[in-house]
mmCIF file of C-alpha atoms in Angstrom:
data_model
loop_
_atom_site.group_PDB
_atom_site.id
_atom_site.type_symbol
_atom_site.label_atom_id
_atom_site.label_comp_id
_atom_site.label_asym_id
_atom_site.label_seq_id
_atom_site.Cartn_x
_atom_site.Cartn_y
_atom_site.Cartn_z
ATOM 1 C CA UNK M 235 0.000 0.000 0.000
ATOM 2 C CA UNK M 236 1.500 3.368 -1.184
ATOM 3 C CA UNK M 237 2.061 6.088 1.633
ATOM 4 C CA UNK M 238 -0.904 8.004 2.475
ATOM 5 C CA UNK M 239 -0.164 12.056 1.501
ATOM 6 C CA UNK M 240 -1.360 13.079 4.369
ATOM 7 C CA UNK M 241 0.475 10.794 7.072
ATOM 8 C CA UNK M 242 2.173 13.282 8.516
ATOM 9 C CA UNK M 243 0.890 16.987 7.319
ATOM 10 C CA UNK M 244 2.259 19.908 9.329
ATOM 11 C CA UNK M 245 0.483 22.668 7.971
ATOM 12 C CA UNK M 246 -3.720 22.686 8.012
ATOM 13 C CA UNK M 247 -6.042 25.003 6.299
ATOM 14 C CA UNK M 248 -9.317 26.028 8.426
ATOM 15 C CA UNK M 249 -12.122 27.537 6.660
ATOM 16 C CA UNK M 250 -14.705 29.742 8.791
ATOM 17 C CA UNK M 251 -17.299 31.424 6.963
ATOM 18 C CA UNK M 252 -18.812 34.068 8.621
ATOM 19 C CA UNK M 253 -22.170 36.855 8.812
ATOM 20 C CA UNK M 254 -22.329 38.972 11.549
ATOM 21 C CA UNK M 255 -21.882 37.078 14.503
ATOM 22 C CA UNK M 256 -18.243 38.559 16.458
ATOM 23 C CA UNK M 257 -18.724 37.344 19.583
ATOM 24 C CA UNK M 258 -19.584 33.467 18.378
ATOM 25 C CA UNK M 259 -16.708 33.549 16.143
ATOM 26 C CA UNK M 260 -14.320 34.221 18.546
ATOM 27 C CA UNK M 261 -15.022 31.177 20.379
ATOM 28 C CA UNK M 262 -15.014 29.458 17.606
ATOM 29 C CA UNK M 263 -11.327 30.925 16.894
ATOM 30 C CA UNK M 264 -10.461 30.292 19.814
ATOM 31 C CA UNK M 265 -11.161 26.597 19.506
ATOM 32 C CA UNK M 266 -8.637 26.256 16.769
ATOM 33 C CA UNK M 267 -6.459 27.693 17.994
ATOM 34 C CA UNK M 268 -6.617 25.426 21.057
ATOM 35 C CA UNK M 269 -6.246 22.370 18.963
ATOM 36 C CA UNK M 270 -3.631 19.721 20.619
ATOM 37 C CA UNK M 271 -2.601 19.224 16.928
ATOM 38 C CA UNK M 272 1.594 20.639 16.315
ATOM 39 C CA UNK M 273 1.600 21.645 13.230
ATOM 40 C CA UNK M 274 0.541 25.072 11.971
ATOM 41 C CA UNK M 275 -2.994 26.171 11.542
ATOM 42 C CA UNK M 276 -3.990 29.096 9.111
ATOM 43 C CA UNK M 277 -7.257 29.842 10.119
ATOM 44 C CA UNK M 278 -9.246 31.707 6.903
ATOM 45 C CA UNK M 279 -12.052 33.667 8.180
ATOM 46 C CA UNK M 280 -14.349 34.955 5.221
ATOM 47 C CA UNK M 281 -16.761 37.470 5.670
ATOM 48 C CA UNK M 282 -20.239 36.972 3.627
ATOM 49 C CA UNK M 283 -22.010 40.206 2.871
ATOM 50 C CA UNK M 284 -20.461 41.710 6.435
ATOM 51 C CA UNK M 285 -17.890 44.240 7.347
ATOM 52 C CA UNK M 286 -14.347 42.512 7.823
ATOM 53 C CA UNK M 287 -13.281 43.029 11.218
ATOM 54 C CA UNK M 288 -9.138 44.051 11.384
ATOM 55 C CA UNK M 289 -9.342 42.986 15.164
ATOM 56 C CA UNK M 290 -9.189 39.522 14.276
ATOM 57 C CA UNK M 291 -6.104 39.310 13.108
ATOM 58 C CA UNK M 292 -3.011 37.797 15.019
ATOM 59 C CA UNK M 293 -0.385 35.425 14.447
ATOM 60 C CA UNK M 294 1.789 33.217 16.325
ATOM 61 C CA UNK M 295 4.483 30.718 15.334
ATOM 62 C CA UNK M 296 2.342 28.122 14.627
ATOM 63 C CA UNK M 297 -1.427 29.416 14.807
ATOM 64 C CA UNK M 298 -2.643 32.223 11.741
ATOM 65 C CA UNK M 299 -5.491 34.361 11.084
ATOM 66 C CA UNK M 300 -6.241 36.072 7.943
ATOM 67 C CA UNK M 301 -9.366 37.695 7.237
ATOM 68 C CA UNK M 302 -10.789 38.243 3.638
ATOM 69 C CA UNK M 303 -14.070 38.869 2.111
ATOM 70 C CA UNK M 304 -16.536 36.390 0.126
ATOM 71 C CA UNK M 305 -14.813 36.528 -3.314
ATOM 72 C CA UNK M 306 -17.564 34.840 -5.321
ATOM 73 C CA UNK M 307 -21.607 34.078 -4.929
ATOM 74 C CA UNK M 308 -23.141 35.718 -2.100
ATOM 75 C CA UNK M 309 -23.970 33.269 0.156
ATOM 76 C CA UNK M 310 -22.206 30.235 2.282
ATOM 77 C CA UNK M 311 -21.281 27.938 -0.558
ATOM 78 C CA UNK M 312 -19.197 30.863 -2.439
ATOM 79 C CA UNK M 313 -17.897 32.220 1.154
ATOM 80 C CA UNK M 314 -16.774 28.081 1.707
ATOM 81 C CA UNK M 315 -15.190 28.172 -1.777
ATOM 82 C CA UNK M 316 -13.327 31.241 -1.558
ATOM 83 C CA UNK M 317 -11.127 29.928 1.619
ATOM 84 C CA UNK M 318 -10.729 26.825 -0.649
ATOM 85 C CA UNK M 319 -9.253 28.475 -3.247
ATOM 86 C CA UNK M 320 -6.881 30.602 -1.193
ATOM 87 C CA UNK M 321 -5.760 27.243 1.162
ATOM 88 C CA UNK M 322 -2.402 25.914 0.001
ATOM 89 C CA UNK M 323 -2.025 23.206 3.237
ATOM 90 C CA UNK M 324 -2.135 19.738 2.229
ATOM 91 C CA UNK M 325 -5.486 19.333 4.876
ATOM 92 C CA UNK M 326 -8.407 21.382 5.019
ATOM 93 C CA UNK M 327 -10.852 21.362 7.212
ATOM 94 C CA UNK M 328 -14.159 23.581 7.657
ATOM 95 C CA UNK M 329 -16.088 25.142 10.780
ATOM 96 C CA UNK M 330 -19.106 26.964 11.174
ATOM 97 C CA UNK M 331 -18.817 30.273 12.843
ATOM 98 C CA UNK M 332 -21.302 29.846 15.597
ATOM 99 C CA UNK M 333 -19.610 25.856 16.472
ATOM 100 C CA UNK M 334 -16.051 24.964 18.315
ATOM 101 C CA UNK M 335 -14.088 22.178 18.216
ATOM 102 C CA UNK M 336 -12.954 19.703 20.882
ATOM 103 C CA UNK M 337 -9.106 19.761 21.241
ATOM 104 C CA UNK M 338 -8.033 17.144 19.978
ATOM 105 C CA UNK M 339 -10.306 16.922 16.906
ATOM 106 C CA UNK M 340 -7.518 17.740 14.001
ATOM 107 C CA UNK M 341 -5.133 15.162 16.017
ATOM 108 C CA UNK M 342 -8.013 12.635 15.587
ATOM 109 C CA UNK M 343 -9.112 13.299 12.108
ATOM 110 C CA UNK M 344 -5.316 13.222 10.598
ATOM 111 C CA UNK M 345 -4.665 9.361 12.616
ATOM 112 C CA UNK M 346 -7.480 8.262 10.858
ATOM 113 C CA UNK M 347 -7.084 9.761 6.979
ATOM 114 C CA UNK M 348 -3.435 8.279 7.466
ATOM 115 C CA UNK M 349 -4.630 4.990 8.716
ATOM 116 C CA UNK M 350 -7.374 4.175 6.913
ATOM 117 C CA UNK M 351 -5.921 5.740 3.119
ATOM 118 C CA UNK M 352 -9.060 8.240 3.159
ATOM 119 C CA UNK M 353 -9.827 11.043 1.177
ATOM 120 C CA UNK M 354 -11.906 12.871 4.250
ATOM 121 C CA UNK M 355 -12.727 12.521 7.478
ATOM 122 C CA UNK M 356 -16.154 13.758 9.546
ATOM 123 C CA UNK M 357 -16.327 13.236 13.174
ATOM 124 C CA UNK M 358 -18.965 13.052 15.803
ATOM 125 C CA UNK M 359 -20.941 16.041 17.562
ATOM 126 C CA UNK M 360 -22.720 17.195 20.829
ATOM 127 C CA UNK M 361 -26.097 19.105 19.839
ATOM 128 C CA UNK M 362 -26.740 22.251 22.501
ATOM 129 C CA UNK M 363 -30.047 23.717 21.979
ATOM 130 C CA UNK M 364 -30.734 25.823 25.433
ATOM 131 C CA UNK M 365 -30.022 23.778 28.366
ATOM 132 C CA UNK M 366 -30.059 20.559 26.415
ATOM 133 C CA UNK M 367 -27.427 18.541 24.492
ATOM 134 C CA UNK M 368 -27.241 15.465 22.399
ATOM 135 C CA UNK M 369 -24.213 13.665 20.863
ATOM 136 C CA UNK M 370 -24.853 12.436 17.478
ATOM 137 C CA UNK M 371 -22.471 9.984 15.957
ATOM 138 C CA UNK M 372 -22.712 7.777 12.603
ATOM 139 C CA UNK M 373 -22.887 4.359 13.370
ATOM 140 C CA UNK M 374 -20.771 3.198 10.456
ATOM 141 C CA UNK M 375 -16.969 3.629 9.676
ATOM 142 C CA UNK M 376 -17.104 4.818 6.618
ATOM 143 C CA UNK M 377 -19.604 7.465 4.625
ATOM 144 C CA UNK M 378 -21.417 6.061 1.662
ATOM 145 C CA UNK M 379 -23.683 6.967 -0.635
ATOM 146 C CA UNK M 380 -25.925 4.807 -0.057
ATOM 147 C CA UNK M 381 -25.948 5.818 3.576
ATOM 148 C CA UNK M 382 -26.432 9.047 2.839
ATOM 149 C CA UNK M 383 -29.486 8.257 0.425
ATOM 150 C CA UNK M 384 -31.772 7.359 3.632
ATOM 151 C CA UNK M 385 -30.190 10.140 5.954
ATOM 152 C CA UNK M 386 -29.000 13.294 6.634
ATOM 153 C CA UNK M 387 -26.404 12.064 9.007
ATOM 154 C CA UNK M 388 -26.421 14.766 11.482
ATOM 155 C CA UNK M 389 -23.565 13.211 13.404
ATOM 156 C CA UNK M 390 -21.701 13.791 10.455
ATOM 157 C CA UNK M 391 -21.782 17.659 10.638
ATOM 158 C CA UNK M 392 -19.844 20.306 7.996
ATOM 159 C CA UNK M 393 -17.754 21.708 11.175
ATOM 160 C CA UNK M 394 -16.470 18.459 11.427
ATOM 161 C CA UNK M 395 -15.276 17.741 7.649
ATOM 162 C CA UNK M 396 -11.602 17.480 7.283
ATOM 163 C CA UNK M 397 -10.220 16.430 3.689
ATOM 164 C CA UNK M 398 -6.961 15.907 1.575
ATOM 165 C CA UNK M 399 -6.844 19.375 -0.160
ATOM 166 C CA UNK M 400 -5.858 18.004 -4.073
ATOM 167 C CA UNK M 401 -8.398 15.370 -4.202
ATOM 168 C CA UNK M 402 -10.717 17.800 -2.981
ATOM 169 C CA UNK M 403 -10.033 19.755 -5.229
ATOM 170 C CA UNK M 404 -9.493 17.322 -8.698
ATOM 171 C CA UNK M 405 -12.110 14.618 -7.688
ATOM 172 C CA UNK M 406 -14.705 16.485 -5.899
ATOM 173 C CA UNK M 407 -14.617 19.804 -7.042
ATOM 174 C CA UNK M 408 -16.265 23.446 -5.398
ATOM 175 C CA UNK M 409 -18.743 23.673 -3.468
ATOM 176 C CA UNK M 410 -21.960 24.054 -5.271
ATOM 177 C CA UNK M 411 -23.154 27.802 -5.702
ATOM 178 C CA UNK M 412 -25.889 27.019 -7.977
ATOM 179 C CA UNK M 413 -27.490 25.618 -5.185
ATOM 180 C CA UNK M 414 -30.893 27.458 -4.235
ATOM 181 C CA UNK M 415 -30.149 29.933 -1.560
ATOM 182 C CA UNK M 416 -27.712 27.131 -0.873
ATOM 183 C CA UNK M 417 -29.433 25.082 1.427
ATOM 184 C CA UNK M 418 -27.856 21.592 1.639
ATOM 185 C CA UNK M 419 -24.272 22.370 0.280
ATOM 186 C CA UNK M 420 -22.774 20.434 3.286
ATOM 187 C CA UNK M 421 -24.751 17.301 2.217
ATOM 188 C CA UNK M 422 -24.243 17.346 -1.743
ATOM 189 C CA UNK M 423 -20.654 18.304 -0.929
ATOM 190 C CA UNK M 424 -20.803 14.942 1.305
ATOM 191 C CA UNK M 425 -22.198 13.240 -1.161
ATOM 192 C CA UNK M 426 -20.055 13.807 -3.692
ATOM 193 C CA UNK M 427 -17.292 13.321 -1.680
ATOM 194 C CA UNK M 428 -17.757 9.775 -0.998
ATOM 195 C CA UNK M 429 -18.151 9.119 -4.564
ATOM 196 C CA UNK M 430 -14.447 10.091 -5.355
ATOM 197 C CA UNK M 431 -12.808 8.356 -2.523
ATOM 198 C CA UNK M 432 -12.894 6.773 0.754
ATOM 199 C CA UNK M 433 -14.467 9.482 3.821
ATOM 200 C CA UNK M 434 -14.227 7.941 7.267
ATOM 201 C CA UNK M 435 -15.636 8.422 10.504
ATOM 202 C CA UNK M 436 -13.946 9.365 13.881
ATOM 203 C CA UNK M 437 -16.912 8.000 16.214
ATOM 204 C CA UNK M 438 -16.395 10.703 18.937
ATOM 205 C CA UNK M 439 -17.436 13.735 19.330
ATOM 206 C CA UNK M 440 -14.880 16.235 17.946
ATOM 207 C CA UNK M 441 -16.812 19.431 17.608
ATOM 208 C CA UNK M 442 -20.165 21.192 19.828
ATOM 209 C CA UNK M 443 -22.802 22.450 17.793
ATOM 210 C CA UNK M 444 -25.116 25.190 18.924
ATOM 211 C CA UNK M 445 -28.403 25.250 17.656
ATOM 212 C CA UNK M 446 -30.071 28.511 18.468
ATOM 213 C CA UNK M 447 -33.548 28.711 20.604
ATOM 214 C CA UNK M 448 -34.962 31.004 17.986
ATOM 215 C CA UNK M 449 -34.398 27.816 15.428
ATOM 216 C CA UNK M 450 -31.720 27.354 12.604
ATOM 217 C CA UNK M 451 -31.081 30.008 9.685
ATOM 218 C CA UNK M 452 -32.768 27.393 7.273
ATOM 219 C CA UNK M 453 -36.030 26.818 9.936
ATOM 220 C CA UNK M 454 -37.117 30.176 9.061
ATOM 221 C CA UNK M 455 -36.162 29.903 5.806
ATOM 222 C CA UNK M 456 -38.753 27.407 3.898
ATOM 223 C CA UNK M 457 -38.470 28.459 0.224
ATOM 224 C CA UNK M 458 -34.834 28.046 0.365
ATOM 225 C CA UNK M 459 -35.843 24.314 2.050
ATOM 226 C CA UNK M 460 -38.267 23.463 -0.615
ATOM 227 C CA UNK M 461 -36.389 24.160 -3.436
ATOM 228 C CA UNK M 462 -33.296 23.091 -1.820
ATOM 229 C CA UNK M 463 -34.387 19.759 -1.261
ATOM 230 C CA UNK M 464 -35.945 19.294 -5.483
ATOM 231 C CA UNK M 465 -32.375 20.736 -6.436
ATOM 232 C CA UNK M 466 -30.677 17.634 -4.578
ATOM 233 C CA UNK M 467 -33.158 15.212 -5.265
ATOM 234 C CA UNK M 468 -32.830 16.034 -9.456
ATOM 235 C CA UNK M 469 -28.872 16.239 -8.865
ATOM 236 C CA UNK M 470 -28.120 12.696 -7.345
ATOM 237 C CA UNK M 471 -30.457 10.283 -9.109
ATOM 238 C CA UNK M 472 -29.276 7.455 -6.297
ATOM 239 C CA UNK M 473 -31.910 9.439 -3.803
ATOM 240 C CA UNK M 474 -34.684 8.546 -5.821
ATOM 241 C CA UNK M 475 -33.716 4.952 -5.879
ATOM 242 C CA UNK M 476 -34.182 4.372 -2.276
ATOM 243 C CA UNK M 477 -38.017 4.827 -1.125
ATOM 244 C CA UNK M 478 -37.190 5.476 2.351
ATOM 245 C CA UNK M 479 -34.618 8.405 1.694
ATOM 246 C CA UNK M 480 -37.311 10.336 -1.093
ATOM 247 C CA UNK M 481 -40.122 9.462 1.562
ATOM 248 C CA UNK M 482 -37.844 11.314 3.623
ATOM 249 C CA UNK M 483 -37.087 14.343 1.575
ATOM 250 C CA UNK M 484 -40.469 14.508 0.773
ATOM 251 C CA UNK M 485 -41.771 14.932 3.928
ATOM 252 C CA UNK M 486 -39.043 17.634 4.425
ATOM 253 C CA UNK M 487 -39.968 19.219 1.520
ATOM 254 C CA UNK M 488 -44.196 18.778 2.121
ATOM 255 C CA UNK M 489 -43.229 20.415 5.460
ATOM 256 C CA UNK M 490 -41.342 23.413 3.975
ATOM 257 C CA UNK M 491 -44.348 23.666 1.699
ATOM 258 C CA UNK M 492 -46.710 23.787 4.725
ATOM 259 C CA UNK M 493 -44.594 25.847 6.421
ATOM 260 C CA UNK M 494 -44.725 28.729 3.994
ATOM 261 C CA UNK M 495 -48.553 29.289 4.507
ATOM 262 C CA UNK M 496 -49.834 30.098 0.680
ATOM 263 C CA UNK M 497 -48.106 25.850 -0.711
ATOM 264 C CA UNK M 498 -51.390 24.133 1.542
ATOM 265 C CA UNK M 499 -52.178 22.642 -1.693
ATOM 266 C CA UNK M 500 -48.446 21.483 -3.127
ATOM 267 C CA UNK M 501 -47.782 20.840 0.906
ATOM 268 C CA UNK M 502 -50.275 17.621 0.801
ATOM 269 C CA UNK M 503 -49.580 16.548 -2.715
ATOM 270 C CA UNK M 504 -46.375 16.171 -1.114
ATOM 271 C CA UNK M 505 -47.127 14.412 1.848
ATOM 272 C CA UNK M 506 -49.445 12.444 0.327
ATOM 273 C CA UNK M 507 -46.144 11.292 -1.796
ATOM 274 C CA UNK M 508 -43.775 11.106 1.067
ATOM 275 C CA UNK M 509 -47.090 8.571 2.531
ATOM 276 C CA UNK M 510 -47.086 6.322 0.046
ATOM 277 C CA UNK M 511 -43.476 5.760 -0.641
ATOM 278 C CA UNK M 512 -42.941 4.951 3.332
ATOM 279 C CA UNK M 513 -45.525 4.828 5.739
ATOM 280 C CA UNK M 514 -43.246 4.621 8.719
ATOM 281 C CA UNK M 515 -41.944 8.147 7.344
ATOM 282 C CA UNK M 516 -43.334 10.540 9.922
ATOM 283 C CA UNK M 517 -42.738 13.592 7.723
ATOM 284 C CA UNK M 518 -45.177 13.711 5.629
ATOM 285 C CA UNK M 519 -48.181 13.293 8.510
ATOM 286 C CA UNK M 520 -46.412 16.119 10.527
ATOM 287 C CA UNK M 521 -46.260 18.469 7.031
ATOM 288 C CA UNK M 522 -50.124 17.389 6.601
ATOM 289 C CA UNK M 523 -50.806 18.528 9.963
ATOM 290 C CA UNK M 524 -49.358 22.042 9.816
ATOM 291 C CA UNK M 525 -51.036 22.821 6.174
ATOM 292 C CA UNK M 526 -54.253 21.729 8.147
ATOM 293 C CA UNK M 527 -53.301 24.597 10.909
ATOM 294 C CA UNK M 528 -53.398 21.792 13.300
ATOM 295 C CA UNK M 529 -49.951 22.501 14.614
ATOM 296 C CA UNK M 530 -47.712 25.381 13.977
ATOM 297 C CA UNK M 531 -44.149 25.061 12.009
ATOM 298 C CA UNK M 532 -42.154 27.062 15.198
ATOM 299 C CA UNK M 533 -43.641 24.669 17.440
ATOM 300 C CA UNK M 534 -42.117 21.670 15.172
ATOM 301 C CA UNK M 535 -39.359 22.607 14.972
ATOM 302 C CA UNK M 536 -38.349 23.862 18.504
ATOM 303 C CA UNK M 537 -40.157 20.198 19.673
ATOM 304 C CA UNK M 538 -37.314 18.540 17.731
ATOM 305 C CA UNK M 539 -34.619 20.638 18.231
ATOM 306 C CA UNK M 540 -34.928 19.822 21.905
ATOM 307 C CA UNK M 541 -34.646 16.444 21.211
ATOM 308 C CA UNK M 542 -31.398 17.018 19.587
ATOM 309 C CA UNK M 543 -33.333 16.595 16.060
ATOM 310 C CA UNK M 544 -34.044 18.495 13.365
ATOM 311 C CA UNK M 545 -37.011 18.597 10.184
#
């Protein structure tokens, strides 16, 4: 077996994009720059349609921060893409700005791309959502396709991705910016990942998510869901062939549709869909009840996220 690249990297790109939220980020910062990991750390922090802050910026002999501005599409798929392009490390890794990371998570990540010959690496998470927390991780050892097809795989979270930089870059390509609004870039990014090469799992939690009381950015946002979800579901055929993952997305989808207020019609056409091709699926019966006014999105959503759950 040839040597693995990235056996013993000592430089690592971090991508944070960011919008308006100082106080978060630094924590987040902070995090990384924490990491037990040697090497050096360049820590890219781009600003998306926000003022870049000059305070940010410090450097040590083996921890950087450079600031720059989304150089492409608006929006978190060109902010991801523009710290891509400017990395030069053999390993890059990503972070939301509102998430940290455990210490040891990059020491973690980089045993297991050497050991196992991997392209990528995700690790697991702890879910906070007010006074509550969760820890979601895969139970598999390896990301598939397949997998991936029947669920979201929370566990396997975007602030925990970690990947070789040139077959990221060859193989998998940008991050999608065509994407509407770009909800789901983490998961077609995912996806396509794990068609170009092996992406393994760390099964511990590396990094703390914080889901916000007031719900997600995307909770709020349910045109962006609903036509997020028919742009995946059209771009990776593989989803339709597995009834369980489109009864899935369907329900999301029915439930974005219901959520929106004026879709009652479209919303039960689509649950009615997400019904038939699973009934186990509860989705689609929780979309049908908010387009009947029975319940109300807000109260869905918060219900779940206290369970450490999302839509």
């Amino acid at each position: 077996m040839p040597n693995s690249p990235v056996a013993t990297p000592d430089r690592v790109d971090v991508i944070v994009a960011t919008h308006d939220r100082l106080e978060l980020l630094k924590k987040t910062i902070q995090s990384i720059v924490d990491q037990t990991y040697s090497g050096h750390i360049r820590i890219t922090v781009v600003f998306d349609a926000s003022p870049q802050l000059s305070e940010l910026e410090f450097s040590t002999p083996s921890r950087e921060l450079r600031v720059c501005g989304n150089s492409r599409t608006p929006g978190l798929p060109g902010a991801r893409n523009t710290g891509l392009l400017a990395a030069t490390a053999p390993i890059v890794a990503f972070c939301d700005d509102d998430d940290t990371w455990r210490a040891g998570k990059l020491e973690g990540q980089l045993a297991m791309l050497a050991a196992h010959q991997a392209i990528g690496c995700v690790g697991g998470i702890e879910v906070h959502f007010g006074d509550r927390a969760h820890v979601r991780i895969p139970d598999a050892h390896v990301v598939t396709a397949q997998a991936l097809s029947g669920s979201r795989l929370t566990g396997a979270h975007p602030s925990t991705y970690l990947f070789a930089r040139e077959p990221l870059l060859t193989k998998v390509g940008l991050v999608d910016e065509a994407l509407p609004y770009g909800y789901g870039e983490d998961y077609d990014y995912l996806m396509r990942a794990c068609a170009a090469g092996v992406v393994v799992i760390l099964p511990q939690v590396t990094t703390d998510v914080l889901w916000h009381p007031q719900g997600s950015y995307f909770s709020q946002k349910w045109q962006a869901m609903a036509d997020g979800l028919e742009y995946l579901m059209v771009k990776h055929p593989s989803l339709a062939a597995n009834r369980n993952g489109t009864a899935w997305m369907e329900g999301q989808r029915a439930f974005a549709l219901a959520a929106l207020g004026n879709q009652r019609r479209n919303a039960m056409k689509t649950a009615f869909r997400s019904i038939r091709l699973s009934a186990k699926e509860p989705r689609g019966y929780i979309a049908m009840a908010v387009a009947l006014h029975l319940v109300k999105p807000s109260f869905v959503v918060r219900t779940l996220n206290r369970r450490g759950r999302g839509i």
